Coordinates of C-alpha atoms in Angstrom, one line a residue:
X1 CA 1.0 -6.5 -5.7
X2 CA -1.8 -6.9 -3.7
X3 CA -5.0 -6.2 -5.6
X4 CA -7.5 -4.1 -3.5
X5 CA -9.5 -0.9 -4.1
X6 CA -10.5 -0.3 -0.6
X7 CA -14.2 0.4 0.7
X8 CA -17.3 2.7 -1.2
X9 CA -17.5 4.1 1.8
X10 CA -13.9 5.5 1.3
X11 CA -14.6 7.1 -2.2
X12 CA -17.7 8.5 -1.2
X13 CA -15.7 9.7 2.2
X14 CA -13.9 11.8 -0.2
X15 CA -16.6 13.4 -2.2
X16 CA -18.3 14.5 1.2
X17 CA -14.9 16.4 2.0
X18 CA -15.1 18.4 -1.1
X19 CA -13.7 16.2 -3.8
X20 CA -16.7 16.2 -6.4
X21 CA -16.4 13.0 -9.1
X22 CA -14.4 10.9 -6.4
X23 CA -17.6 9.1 -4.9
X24 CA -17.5 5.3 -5.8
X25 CA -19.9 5.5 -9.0
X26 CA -17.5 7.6 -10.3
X27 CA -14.2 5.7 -9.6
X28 CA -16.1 2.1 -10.4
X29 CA -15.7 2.8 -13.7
X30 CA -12.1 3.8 -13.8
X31 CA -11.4 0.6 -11.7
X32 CA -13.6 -1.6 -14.1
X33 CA -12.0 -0.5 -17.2
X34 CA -8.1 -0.9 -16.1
X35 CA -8.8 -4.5 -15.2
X36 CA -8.1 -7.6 -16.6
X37 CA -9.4 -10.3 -14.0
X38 CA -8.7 -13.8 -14.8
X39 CA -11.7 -15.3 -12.7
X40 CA -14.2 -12.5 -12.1
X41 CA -16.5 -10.0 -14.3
X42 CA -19.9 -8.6 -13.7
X43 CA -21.1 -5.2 -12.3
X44 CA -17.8 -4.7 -9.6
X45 CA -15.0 -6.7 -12.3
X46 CA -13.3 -5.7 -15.9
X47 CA -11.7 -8.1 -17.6
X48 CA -10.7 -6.7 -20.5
X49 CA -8.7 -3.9 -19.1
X50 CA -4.2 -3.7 -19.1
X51 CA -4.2 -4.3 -16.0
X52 CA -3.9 -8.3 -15.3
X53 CA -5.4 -9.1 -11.7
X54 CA -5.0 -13.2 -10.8
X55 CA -5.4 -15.7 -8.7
X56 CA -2.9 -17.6 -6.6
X57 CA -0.6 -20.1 -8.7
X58 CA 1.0 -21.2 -5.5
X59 CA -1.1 -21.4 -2.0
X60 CA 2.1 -22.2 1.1
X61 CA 0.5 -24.6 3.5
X62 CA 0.7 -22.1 6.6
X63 CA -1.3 -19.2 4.6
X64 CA -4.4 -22.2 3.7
X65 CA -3.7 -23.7 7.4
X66 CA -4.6 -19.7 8.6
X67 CA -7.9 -19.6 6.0
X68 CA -9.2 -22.8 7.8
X69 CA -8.7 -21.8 10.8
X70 CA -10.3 -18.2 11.0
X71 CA -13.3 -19.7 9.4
X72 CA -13.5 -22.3 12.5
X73 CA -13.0 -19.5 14.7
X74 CA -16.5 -18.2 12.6
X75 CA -15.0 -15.7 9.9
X76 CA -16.6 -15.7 6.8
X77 CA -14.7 -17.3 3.3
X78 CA -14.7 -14.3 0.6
X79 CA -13.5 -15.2 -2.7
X80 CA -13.6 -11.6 -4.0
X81 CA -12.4 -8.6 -1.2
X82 CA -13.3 -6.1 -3.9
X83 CA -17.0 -7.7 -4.4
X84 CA -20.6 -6.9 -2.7
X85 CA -18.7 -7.4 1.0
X86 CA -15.1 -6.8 2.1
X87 CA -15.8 -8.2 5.3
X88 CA -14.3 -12.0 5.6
X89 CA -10.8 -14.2 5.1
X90 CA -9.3 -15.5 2.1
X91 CA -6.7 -15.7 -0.5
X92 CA -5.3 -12.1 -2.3
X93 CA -5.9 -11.3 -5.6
X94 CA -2.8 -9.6 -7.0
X95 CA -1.6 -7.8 -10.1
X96 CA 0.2 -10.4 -11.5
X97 CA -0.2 -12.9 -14.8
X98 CA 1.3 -16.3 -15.2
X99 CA 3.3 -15.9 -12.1
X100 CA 4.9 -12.4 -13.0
X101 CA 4.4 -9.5 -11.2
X102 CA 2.5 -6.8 -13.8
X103 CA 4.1 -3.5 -12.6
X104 CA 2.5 -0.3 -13.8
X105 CA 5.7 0.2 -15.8
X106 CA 5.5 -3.0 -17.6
X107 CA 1.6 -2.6 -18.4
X108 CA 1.1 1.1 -18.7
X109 CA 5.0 2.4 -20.2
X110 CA 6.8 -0.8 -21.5
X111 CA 4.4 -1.1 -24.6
X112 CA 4.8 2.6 -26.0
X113 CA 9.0 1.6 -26.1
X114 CA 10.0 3.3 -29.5
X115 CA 7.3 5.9 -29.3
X116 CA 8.3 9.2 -30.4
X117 CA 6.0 11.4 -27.5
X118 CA 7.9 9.1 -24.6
X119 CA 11.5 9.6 -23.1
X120 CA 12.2 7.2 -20.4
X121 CA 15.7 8.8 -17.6
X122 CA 16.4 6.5 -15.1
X123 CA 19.3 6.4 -12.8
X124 CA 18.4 10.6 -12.4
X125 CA 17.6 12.4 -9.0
X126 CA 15.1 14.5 -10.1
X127 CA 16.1 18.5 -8.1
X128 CA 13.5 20.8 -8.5
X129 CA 10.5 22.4 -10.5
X130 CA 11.0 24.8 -12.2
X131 CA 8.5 28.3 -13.0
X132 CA 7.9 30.8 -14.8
X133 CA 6.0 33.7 -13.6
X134 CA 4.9 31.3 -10.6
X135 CA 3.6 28.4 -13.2
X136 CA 4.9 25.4 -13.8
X137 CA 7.4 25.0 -16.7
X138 CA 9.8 21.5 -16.3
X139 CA 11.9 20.3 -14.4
X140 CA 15.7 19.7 -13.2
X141 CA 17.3 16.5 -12.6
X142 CA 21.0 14.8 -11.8
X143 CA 22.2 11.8 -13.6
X144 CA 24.3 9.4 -12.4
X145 CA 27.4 11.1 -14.4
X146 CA 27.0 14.5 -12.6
X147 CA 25.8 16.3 -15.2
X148 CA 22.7 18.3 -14.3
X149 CA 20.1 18.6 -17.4
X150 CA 16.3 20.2 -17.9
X151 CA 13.5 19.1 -19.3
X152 CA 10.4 21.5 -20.2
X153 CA 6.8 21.0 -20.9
X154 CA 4.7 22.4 -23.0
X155 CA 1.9 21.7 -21.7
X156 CA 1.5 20.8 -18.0
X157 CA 4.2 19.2 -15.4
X158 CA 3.2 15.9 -13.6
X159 CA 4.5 15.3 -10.3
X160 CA 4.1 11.3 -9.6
X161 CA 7.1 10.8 -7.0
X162 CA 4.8 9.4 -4.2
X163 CA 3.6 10.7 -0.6
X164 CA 6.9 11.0 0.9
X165 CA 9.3 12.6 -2.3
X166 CA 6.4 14.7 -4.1
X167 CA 6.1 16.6 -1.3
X168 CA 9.8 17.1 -0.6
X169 CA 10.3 18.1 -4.7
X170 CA 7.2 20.5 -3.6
X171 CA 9.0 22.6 -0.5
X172 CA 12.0 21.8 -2.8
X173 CA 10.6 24.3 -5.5
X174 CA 9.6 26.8 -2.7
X175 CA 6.0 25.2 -2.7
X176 CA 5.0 24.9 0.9
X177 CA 5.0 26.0 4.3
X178 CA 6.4 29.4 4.6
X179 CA 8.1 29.3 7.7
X180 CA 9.9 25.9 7.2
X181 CA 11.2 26.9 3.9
X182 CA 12.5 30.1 5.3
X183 CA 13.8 27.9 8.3
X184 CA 15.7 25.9 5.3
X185 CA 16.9 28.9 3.3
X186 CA 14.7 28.0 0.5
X187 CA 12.6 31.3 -1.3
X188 CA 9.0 30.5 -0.8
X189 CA 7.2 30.8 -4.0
X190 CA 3.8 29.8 -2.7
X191 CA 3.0 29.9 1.5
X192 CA 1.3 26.1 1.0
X193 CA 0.9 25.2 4.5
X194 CA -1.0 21.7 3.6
X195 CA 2.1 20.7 1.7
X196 CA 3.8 17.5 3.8
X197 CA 1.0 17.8 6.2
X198 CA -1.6 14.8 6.7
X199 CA 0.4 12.0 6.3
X200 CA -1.3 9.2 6.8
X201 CA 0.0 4.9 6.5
X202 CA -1.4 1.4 7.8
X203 CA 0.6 0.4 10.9
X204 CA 0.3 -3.2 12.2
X205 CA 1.7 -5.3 14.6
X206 CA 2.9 -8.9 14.0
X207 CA 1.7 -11.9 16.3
X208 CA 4.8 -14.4 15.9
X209 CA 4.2 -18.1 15.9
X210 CA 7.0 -21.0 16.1
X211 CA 5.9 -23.8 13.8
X212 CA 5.9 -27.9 14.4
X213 CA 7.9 -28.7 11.1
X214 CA 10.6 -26.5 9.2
X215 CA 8.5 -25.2 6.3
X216 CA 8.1 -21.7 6.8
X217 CA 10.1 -19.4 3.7
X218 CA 13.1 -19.2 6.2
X219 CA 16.2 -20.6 4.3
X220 CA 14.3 -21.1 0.7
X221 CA 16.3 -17.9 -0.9
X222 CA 19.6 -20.3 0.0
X223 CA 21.7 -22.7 -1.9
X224 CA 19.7 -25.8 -3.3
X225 CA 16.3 -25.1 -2.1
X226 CA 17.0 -21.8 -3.8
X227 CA 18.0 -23.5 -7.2
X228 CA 15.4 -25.9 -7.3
X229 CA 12.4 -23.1 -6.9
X230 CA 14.3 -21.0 -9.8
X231 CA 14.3 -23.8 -12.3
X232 CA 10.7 -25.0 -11.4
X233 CA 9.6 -21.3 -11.9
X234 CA 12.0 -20.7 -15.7
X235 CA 10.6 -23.9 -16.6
X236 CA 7.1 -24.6 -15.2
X237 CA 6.0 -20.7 -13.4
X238 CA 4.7 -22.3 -10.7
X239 CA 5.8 -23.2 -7.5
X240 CA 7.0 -20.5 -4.7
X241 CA 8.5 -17.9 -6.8
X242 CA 5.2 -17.3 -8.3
X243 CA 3.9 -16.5 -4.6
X244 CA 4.0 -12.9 -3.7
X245 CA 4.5 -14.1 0.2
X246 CA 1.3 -12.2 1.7
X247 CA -0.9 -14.5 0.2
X248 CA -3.8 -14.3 2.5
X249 CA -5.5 -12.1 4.8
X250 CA -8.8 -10.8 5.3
X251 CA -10.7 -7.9 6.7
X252 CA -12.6 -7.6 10.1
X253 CA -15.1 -5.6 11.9
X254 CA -13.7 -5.0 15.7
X255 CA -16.6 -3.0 16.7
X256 CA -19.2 -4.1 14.9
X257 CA -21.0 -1.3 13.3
X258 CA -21.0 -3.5 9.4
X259 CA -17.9 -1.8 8.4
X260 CA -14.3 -3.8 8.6
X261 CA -11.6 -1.7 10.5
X262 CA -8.9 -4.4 10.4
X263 CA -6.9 -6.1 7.9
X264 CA -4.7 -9.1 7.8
X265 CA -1.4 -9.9 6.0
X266 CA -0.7 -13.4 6.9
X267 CA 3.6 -14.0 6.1
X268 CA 4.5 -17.7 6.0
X269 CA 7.6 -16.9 7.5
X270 CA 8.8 -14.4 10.8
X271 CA 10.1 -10.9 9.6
X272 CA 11.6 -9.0 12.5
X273 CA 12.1 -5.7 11.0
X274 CA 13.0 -4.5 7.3
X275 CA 16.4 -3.8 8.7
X276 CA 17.4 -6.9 10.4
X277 CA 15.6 -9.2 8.0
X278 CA 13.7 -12.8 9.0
X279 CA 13.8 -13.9 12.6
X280 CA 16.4 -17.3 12.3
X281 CA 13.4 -19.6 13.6
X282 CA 10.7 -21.2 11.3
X283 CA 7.2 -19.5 11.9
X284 CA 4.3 -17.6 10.8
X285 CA 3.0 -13.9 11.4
X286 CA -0.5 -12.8 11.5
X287 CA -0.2 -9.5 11.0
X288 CA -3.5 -7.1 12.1
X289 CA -3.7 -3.7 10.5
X290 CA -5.8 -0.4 11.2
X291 CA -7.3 0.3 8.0
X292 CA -8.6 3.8 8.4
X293 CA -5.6 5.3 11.2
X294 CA -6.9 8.7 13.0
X295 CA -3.2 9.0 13.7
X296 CA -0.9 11.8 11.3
X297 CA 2.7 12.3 10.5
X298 CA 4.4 15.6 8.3
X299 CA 7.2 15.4 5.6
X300 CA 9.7 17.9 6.0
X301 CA 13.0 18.8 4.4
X302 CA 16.1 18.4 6.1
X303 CA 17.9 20.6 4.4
X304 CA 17.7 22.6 0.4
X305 CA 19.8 19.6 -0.7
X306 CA 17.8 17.6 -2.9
X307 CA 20.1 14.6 -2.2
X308 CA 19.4 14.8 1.4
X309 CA 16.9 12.0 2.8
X310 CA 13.4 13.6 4.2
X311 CA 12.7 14.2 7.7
X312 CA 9.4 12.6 8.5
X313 CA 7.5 11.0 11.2
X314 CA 4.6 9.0 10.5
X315 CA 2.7 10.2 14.1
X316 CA 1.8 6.0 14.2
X317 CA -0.1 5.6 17.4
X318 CA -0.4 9.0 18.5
X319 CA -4.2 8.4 18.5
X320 CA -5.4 6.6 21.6
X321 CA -8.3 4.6 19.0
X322 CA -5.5 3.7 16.5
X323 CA -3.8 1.6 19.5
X324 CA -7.3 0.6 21.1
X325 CA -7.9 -1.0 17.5
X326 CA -4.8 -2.7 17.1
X327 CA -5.0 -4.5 20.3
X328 CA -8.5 -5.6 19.2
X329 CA -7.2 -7.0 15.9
X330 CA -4.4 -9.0 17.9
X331 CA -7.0 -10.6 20.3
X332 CA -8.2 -11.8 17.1
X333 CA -5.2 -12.7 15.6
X334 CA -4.7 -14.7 18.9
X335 CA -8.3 -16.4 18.5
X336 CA -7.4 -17.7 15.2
X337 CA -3.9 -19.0 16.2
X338 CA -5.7 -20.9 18.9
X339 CA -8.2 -23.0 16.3
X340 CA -7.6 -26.7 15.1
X341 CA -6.0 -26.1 11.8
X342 CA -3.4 -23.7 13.2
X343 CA -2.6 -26.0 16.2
X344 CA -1.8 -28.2 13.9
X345 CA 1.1 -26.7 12.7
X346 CA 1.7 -24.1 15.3
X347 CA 4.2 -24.9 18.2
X348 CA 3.7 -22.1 20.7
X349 CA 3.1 -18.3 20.2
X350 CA 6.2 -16.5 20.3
X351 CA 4.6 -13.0 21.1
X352 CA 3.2 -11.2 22.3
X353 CA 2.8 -14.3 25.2
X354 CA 1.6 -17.9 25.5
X355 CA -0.8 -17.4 28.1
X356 CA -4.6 -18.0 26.3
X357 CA -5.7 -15.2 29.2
X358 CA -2.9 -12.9 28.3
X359 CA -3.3 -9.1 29.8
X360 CA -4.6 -6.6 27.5
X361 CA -1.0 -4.2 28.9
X362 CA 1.4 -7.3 28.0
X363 CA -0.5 -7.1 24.2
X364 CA 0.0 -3.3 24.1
X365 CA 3.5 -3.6 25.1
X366 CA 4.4 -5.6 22.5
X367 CA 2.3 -3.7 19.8
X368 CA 4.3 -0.7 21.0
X369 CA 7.8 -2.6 20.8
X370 CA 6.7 -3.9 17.5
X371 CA 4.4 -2.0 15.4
X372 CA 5.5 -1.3 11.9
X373 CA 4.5 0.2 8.9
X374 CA 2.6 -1.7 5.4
X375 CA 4.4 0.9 3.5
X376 CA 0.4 2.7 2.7
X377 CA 2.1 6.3 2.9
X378 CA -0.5 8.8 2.0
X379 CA -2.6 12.4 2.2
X380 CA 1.0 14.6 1.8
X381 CA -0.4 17.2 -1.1
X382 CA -4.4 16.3 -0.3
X383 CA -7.1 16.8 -2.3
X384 CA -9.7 18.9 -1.6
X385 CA -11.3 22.6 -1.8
X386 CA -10.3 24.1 1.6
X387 CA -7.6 26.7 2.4
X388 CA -4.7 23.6 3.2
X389 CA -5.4 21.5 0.6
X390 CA -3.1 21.1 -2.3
X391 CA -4.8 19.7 -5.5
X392 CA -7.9 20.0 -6.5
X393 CA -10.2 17.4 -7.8
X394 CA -9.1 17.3 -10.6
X395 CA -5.2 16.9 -9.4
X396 CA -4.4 20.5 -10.5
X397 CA -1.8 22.4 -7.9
X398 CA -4.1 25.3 -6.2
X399 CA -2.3 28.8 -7.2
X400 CA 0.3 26.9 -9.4
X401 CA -1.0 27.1 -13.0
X402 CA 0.1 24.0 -15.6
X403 CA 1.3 21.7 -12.7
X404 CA -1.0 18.7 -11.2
X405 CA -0.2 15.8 -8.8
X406 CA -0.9 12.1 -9.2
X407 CA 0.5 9.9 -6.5
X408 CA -1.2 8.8 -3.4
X409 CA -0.5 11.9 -2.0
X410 CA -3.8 13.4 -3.2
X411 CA -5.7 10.9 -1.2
X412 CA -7.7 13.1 1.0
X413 CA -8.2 9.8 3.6
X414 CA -6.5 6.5 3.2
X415 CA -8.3 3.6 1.6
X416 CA -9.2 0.6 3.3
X417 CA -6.8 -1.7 2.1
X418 CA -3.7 -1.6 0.0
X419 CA -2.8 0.9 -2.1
X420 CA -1.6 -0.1 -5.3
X421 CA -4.8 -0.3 -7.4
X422 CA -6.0 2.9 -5.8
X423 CA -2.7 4.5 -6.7
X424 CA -3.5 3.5 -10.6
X425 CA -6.4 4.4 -10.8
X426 CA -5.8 8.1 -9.8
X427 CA -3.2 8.0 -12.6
X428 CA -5.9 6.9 -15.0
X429 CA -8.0 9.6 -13.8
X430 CA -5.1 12.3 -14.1
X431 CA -5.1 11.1 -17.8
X432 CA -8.8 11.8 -18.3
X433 CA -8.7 15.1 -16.6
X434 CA -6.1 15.9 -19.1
X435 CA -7.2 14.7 -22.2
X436 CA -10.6 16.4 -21.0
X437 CA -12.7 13.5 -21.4
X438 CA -14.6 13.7 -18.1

């Protein structure tokens, strides 16, 4: 829910790697008129867009204990990480009104319900494109019943399944990389080598810290404590179930060249792992990121099944820098642990060590042990004009007439930051590039 577009930088990144009308003057706009901010406007803001973009309704006292102290340990206060400067720490703006999370299918689908033009499957696994004469034509998909059903277009097919499953529908289809379809005993339709490649994510590493008192989220999902936030939220929306968790962070330049390379997500509670859930003790995590990784993973297919899960590797700090960086961000994750508003309510860091003088190879250790991924996936079906990419800039499959992509997959480089406004805005811009109108 996080609302951040990233860095101009980024966009204009892209339009140096051969994606004319991506620079940032030409997405500003796209951004602007989507949202509908309740606090900002001017030259960088909408706020008369669909898509609502709020405030905090509920701040937890460990996420404003961590915005006091990184500004003792001399980090800028931003109110607005998609203004004039990224750099700085603060509260997230998120895509939420009056404490509900505003989902791109409740603002952009829910409101055409009954429209004749729009027929909403769920519960379906979609199998395969299907073409005609090597163009796009529709699709096949599974529902839940067994029953296997088609669905054709008229016009143009648009693949929107995200950087790990539009590639896999691709290769699916016999759309990518010769050899490995052939090693699957898939037909290749189209040799599309860049297809899975350049798979990109944010990986960051958690600094844990036990806290002095038990008011961390740990337990608040259970029995009364659990009741009593759900009927302050049905009856008042406010109170914690109008928090979206990560409700601060901030962004921060390691190496000082003006241009933030880490980001924060600040969790008012310890998450282990998303398989084993929160860590039974009450604490906090600060949680450095590397914004812009150097390091790349591939999606491949495991087998032709279409039910079979991916095989994938994300390639997360197989780039010396990508781990130099991350250590950098803990040190200051560490350095803002350590000032007067977090020792407050901070017991002890938990990990990676206690020692203020800890060694740098004790700090990699644990960012090797622990590193994780912000779920940022990315750059599968890139855009771009060279021989490997995939799309072009305006989303169109290279060599595959009347099919276009519009995920995060295009993304030629991942943005600096989250990627949920970015991934809505290249769906806006799809629609243009349809309906012609840039």
């Amino acid at each position: 829910m996080l609302y951040i577009r990233g860095q101009p930088e980024d966009y204009d990144g892209w339009r140096d790697l051969g994606c004319p009308g991506w620079g940032w003057d030409d997405v500003l706009p796209v951004y602007k008129r989507l949202e509908r901010n309740e606090r900002l406007a001017g030259e960088r803001h909408g706020s008369d867009g669909p898509l609502p973009v709020s405030d905090p309704r509920y701040r937890h006292p460990l996420s404003l204990a961590y915005v006091r102290a990184a500004q003792q340990a001399g980090y800028r206060f931003n109110d607005d990480f998609n203004g004039a400067q990224q750099e700085g720490v603060g509260f997230y703006q998120t895509t939420t009104a009056d404490g509900e999370r505003q989902s791109a299918a409740k603002v952009f689908l829910r409101p055409l319900a009954g429209n004749a033009n729009l027929k909403v499957v769920t519960d379906a696994l979609v199998t395969s494109l299907t073409l005609e004469n090597g163009a796009a034509s529709g699709l096949s998909y599974t529902t839940r019943d067994g029953q296997n059903h088609t669905a054709s277009a008229k016009a143009e097919v648009i693949l929107a399944a995200g950087a790990l499953t539009t590639p896999k529908l691709m290769m699916l289809s016999g759309l990518g990389p010769a050899a490995h379809l052939a090693e699957i005993g898939i037909p290749v339709i189209r040799d599309m080598p860049g297809v899975g490649q350049d798979l990109q994510d944010h990986v960051a590493a958690p600094l844990y810290a036990l806290i002095r008192k038990p008011v961390s989220l740990l337990g608040e999902d259970r029995g009364v404590k659990a009741l009593r936030h759900g009927i302050e939220y049905l009856l008042f929306r406010r109170g914690l179930l109008t928090s979206n968790v990560v409700e601060s962070g901030g962004f921060f330049d390691t190496d000082g060249d003006g241009r933030p390379d880490v980001q924060f997500h600040v969790l008012p509670v310890m998450i282990e792992n998303a398989e084993h859930g929160s860590v039974e003790r009450h604490g906090m995590e600060l949680n450095p990121c590397v914004l812009r990784p150097k390091s790349r993973g591939s999606v491949r297919l495991r087998s032709a099944d279409a039910s079979a899960p991916i095989r994938f590797t994300t390639g997360f700090l197989s780039h010396a820098d990508d781990l130099a960086l991350l250590l950098a961000g803990m040190k200051v994750a560490r350095a803002i642990l350590r000032q007067p508003a977090l020792r407050e309510v901070v017991r002890e860091e938990l990990a990676p060590g206690k020692a203020d003088d800890l060694a740098d190879e004790a700090i990699v250790d644990h960012i090797i042990r622990h590193a994780k991924t912000v779920y940022h996936p990315c750059g599968t079906c890139r855009m771009g004009t060279d021989d490997r990419a995939v799309v072009d800039p305006q989303l169109r499959v290279r060599g595959v007439p009347r099919l276009r992509i519009a995920d995060a997959s295009i993304m030629p480089r991942l943005t600096s930051g989250n990627t949920n406004a970015p991934a809505i805005m290249i769906g806006d811009r799809c629609a243009d590039f349809i309906l012609g109108t840039c």
